[in-house]
CSV table of C-alpha atoms in Angstrom, one decimal:
chain,number,residue,atom,x,y,z
O,29,MET,CA,17.9,-45.9,-57.6
O,30,VAL,CA,16.2,-43.5,-60.1
O,31,LEU,CA,18.1,-42.1,-63.1
O,32,LEU,CA,16.7,-38.9,-64.7
O,33,GLN,CA,17.7,-36.8,-67.7
O,34,LEU,CA,16.6,-33.6,-69.2
O,35,GLU,CA,15.2,-34.8,-72.5
O,36,ILE,CA,11.9,-35.4,-70.8
O,37,SER,CA,9.6,-32.8,-69.2
O,38,MET,CA,11.1,-30.8,-66.3
O,39,GLU,CA,7.8,-31.1,-64.5
O,40,ILE,CA,7.9,-34.9,-64.6
O,41,ASN,CA,11.6,-34.9,-63.5
O,42,GLU,CA,10.7,-32.7,-60.5
O,43,GLN,CA,7.8,-34.9,-59.5
O,44,ILE,CA,9.7,-38.1,-59.7
O,45,ALA,CA,12.7,-36.6,-57.8
O,46,ALA,CA,10.4,-35.3,-55.1
O,47,TYR,CA,8.7,-38.7,-54.7
O,48,ALA,CA,11.9,-40.7,-54.7
O,49,TYR,CA,13.4,-38.2,-52.1
O,50,GLU,CA,10.4,-38.7,-49.9
O,51,LYS,CA,10.8,-42.5,-50.1
O,52,GLY,CA,14.5,-42.4,-49.5
O,53,VAL,CA,15.4,-43.6,-53.0
O,54,PRO,CA,18.7,-42.2,-54.4
O,55,VAL,CA,18.2,-40.0,-57.5
O,56,MET,CA,20.8,-39.3,-60.2
O,57,LEU,CA,20.3,-36.5,-62.7
O,58,ASN,CA,22.2,-36.7,-66.0
O,59,SER,CA,21.9,-33.0,-66.6
O,60,ALA,CA,21.9,-33.0,-70.4
O,61,PRO,CA,21.0,-31.0,-72.3
O,62,SER,CA,21.7,-27.9,-70.2
O,63,ALA,CA,18.6,-26.3,-68.7
O,64,PRO,CA,17.9,-24.1,-65.6
O,65,LEU,CA,17.2,-26.2,-62.5
O,66,SER,CA,15.2,-25.0,-59.5
O,67,ASP,CA,16.7,-25.0,-56.0
O,68,THR,CA,13.9,-27.4,-54.9
O,69,PHE,CA,14.7,-29.9,-57.7
O,70,LEU,CA,18.4,-29.7,-56.9
O,71,SER,CA,17.8,-30.4,-53.2
O,72,HIS,CA,16.1,-33.7,-54.1
O,73,LEU,CA,19.1,-35.0,-56.0
O,74,THR,CA,21.5,-37.5,-54.5
O,75,PHE,CA,23.8,-37.1,-57.6
O,76,ILE,CA,24.0,-34.7,-60.5
O,77,SER,CA,26.2,-35.5,-63.5
O,78,PRO,CA,27.1,-32.5,-65.7
O,79,ASN,CA,30.0,-32.4,-68.1
O,80,GLU,CA,32.4,-29.4,-67.8
O,81,HIS,CA,30.3,-27.3,-70.2
O,82,GLU,CA,27.0,-28.1,-68.5
O,83,VAL,CA,28.5,-27.4,-65.0
O,84,GLU,CA,29.5,-23.9,-66.3
O,85,ASP,CA,26.0,-23.3,-67.5
O,86,LEU,CA,24.6,-24.3,-64.1
O,87,THR,CA,27.1,-22.4,-61.9
O,88,GLY,CA,28.8,-19.7,-64.1
O,89,ILE,CA,32.2,-21.2,-63.3
O,90,LYS,CA,34.4,-22.3,-66.2
O,91,ILE,CA,36.8,-25.2,-65.6
O,92,HIS,CA,40.1,-24.1,-67.0
O,93,ARG,CA,43.0,-26.3,-68.2
O,94,ARG,CA,46.7,-25.6,-68.1
O,95,GLY,CA,49.0,-27.8,-70.1
O,96,GLY,CA,46.1,-30.2,-70.5
O,97,GLU,CA,45.6,-30.5,-66.8
O,98,ILE,CA,42.3,-29.7,-65.2
O,99,ASN,CA,42.2,-26.8,-62.7
O,100,GLN,CA,41.0,-28.7,-59.6
O,101,GLU,CA,40.1,-25.5,-57.8
O,102,ASP,CA,37.6,-24.6,-60.5
O,103,VAL,CA,36.1,-28.1,-60.1
O,104,LYS,CA,35.8,-27.6,-56.4
O,105,LYS,CA,34.2,-24.1,-56.8
O,106,ALA,CA,31.7,-25.3,-59.4
O,107,ALA,CA,30.8,-28.4,-57.4
O,108,GLY,CA,30.5,-26.3,-54.2
O,109,LYS,CA,27.9,-24.1,-55.7
O,110,LEU,CA,25.7,-27.1,-56.5
O,111,LEU,CA,26.4,-28.7,-53.1
O,112,ASP,CA,25.2,-25.4,-51.5
O,113,LYS,CA,21.9,-25.9,-53.4
O,114,GLY,CA,21.4,-29.2,-51.6
O,115,VAL,CA,22.7,-31.7,-54.1
O,116,LYS,CA,24.5,-34.4,-52.1
O,117,ASN,CA,27.1,-35.4,-54.7
O,118,VAL,CA,28.4,-33.7,-57.9
O,119,LEU,CA,29.8,-35.9,-60.6
O,120,ILE,CA,31.6,-34.0,-63.3
O,121,THR,CA,32.8,-35.6,-66.5
O,122,LEU,CA,35.9,-33.9,-67.8
O,123,GLY,CA,36.6,-35.5,-71.2
O,124,SER,CA,40.4,-36.1,-71.5
O,125,GLY,CA,40.7,-34.8,-67.9
O,126,GLY,CA,38.8,-37.8,-66.6
O,127,ALA,CA,36.1,-37.3,-64.0
O,128,ALA,CA,35.6,-35.8,-60.5
O,129,LEU,CA,33.1,-36.6,-57.7
O,130,CYS,CA,32.7,-33.9,-55.1
O,131,ASN,CA,30.7,-34.0,-51.9
O,132,ARG,CA,31.0,-32.6,-48.4
O,133,SER,CA,33.8,-35.1,-47.6
O,134,GLY,CA,36.0,-33.8,-50.5
O,135,CYS,CA,36.7,-34.4,-54.1
O,136,TYR,CA,37.8,-37.6,-55.8
O,137,TYR,CA,39.4,-37.7,-59.2
O,138,ALA,CA,40.0,-40.4,-61.7
O,139,PRO,CA,42.1,-39.9,-64.9
O,140,CYS,CA,40.8,-40.9,-68.3
O,141,VAL,CA,41.7,-44.3,-69.6
O,142,ARG,CA,44.9,-44.0,-71.7
O,143,GLY,CA,45.7,-45.9,-74.9
O,144,ILE,CA,42.1,-45.8,-76.2
O,145,THR,CA,41.4,-45.0,-79.9
O,146,ALA,CA,38.1,-43.2,-79.9
O,147,VAL,CA,35.9,-43.9,-82.9
O,148,ASP,CA,32.5,-42.5,-81.9
O,149,PRO,CA,31.8,-40.5,-78.8
O,150,THR,CA,28.0,-41.3,-79.0
O,151,ALA,CA,26.7,-42.6,-75.7
O,152,ALA,CA,30.0,-42.1,-73.9
O,153,GLY,CA,28.3,-39.8,-71.3
O,154,ASP,CA,25.3,-42.1,-71.0
O,155,SER,CA,27.4,-45.2,-70.5
O,156,PHE,CA,29.5,-43.4,-67.9
O,157,VAL,CA,26.5,-42.4,-65.8
O,158,GLY,CA,24.8,-45.8,-66.3
O,159,ALA,CA,28.0,-47.6,-65.1
O,160,PHE,CA,28.3,-45.2,-62.2
O,161,CYS,CA,24.7,-45.9,-61.1
O,162,THR,CA,25.3,-49.7,-61.5
O,163,GLY,CA,28.4,-49.6,-59.4
O,164,PHE,CA,26.7,-47.5,-56.8
O,165,CYS,CA,23.9,-50.1,-56.4
O,166,CYS,CA,26.7,-52.8,-56.1
O,167,GLY,CA,28.3,-51.0,-53.2
O,168,LEU,CA,31.5,-49.7,-54.8
O,169,ASP,CA,33.3,-46.9,-53.1
O,170,TRP,CA,33.8,-43.5,-54.7
O,171,GLU,CA,37.2,-44.2,-56.3
O,172,GLU,CA,36.0,-47.6,-57.6
O,173,LEU,CA,32.9,-46.0,-59.0
O,174,LEU,CA,34.9,-43.5,-61.0
O,175,THR,CA,37.3,-46.1,-62.2
O,176,PHE,CA,34.5,-48.5,-63.3
O,177,ALA,CA,32.5,-45.7,-65.1
O,178,ASN,CA,35.6,-44.4,-66.8
O,179,HIS,CA,36.5,-47.8,-68.2
O,180,VAL,CA,32.9,-48.5,-69.4
O,181,ALA,CA,32.9,-45.1,-71.2
O,182,ALA,CA,36.4,-45.8,-72.7
O,183,ILE,CA,35.2,-49.0,-74.3
O,184,THR,CA,32.0,-47.4,-75.5
O,185,VAL,CA,33.9,-44.8,-77.6
O,186,THR,CA,35.8,-47.5,-79.4
O,187,GLY,CA,32.7,-48.7,-81.2
O,188,MET,CA,30.2,-47.1,-83.6
O,189,GLY,CA,26.7,-46.2,-82.6
O,190,ALA,CA,25.0,-46.0,-79.2
O,191,LEU,CA,23.6,-49.4,-78.2
O,192,PRO,CA,26.0,-51.5,-80.3
O,193,SER,CA,29.0,-49.9,-78.6
O,194,LEU,CA,28.0,-50.5,-75.0
O,195,PRO,CA,30.4,-53.1,-73.5
O,196,GLU,CA,29.6,-56.4,-71.7
O,197,LEU,CA,30.8,-56.6,-68.1
O,198,GLU,CA,33.5,-59.2,-69.2
O,199,GLN,CA,35.0,-56.6,-71.6
O,200,VAL,CA,35.3,-54.1,-68.7
O,201,GLU,CA,36.8,-56.7,-66.4
O,202,GLN,CA,39.4,-57.6,-69.2
O,203,LEU,CA,40.4,-53.9,-69.6
O,204,LEU,CA,40.8,-53.5,-65.8
O,205,LYS,CA,42.9,-56.6,-65.7
O,206,LYS,CA,45.0,-55.5,-68.6
O,207,GLU,CA,45.8,-52.3,-66.8
O,208,GLU,CA,46.6,-54.4,-63.6
O,209,ILE,CA,43.9,-52.6,-61.7
O,210,VAL,CA,42.8,-54.6,-58.6
O,211,PHE,CA,39.0,-54.4,-58.6
O,212,PRO,CA,36.2,-56.1,-56.6
O,213,GLU,CA,34.3,-58.7,-58.5
O,214,LEU,CA,30.9,-57.3,-59.5
O,215,ALA,CA,29.2,-60.7,-58.8
O,216,VAL,CA,25.8,-59.1,-58.2
O,217,LEU,CA,25.7,-58.2,-62.0
O,218,LYS,CA,26.2,-61.8,-62.9
O,219,LYS,CA,23.2,-63.2,-61.0
O,220,GLN,CA,20.2,-64.3,-63.0
O,221,ASN,CA,16.8,-62.9,-62.2
O,222,LEU,CA,18.3,-60.0,-60.2
O,223,LYS,CA,15.9,-58.8,-57.6
O,224,PRO,CA,15.8,-55.1,-56.7
O,225,GLU,CA,16.8,-55.6,-53.0
O,226,THR,CA,19.9,-57.6,-54.0
O,227,ALA,CA,21.2,-54.6,-56.0
O,228,GLY,CA,20.5,-51.9,-53.6
O,229,ILE,CA,17.4,-50.7,-55.5
O,230,GLU,CA,14.2,-49.9,-53.9
O,231,GLU,CA,10.9,-50.4,-55.8
O,232,VAL,CA,8.6,-47.4,-55.8
């Protein structure tokens, strides 16, 4: 799997996405910071992961809230615009509203993790996307992916700084267990000398 982000040259992103698409390698774009994206680039993406502000920049559709609840119709409309451009899956982070994953099969939602005292939001988005990609390579289903990524991000915001706040797998498992969430064991992450083919990653 290839993970791209918009702090590097758009030309490089587009070339990598096109090559990976040609080779059948999944591509995730963490679409931060906001920037215009060509239809060709979008059509090469397996996943795009904007937050609610970035998805508004990309689609012109604002995701409203009522009583703190996300308007799911806004989510579907915004995701639909990107799906129409050829993106296969749209992963939208919604802050206190949790996260949503939309594709042609429908939309899947996961609430944010409750009871967390946020200290520093640095790297929350990056840890969410990284965890999602990791879970995808481990074969988790959509709901499991959202749950796993939400819990990784929740732990991340409880610490200061970017790298120092990223959790170990055991911390995530402990939080899931504490919330009595039944979750598959991510045994593939615990193997030593992990080879690309064992994690669903293709070398390019």
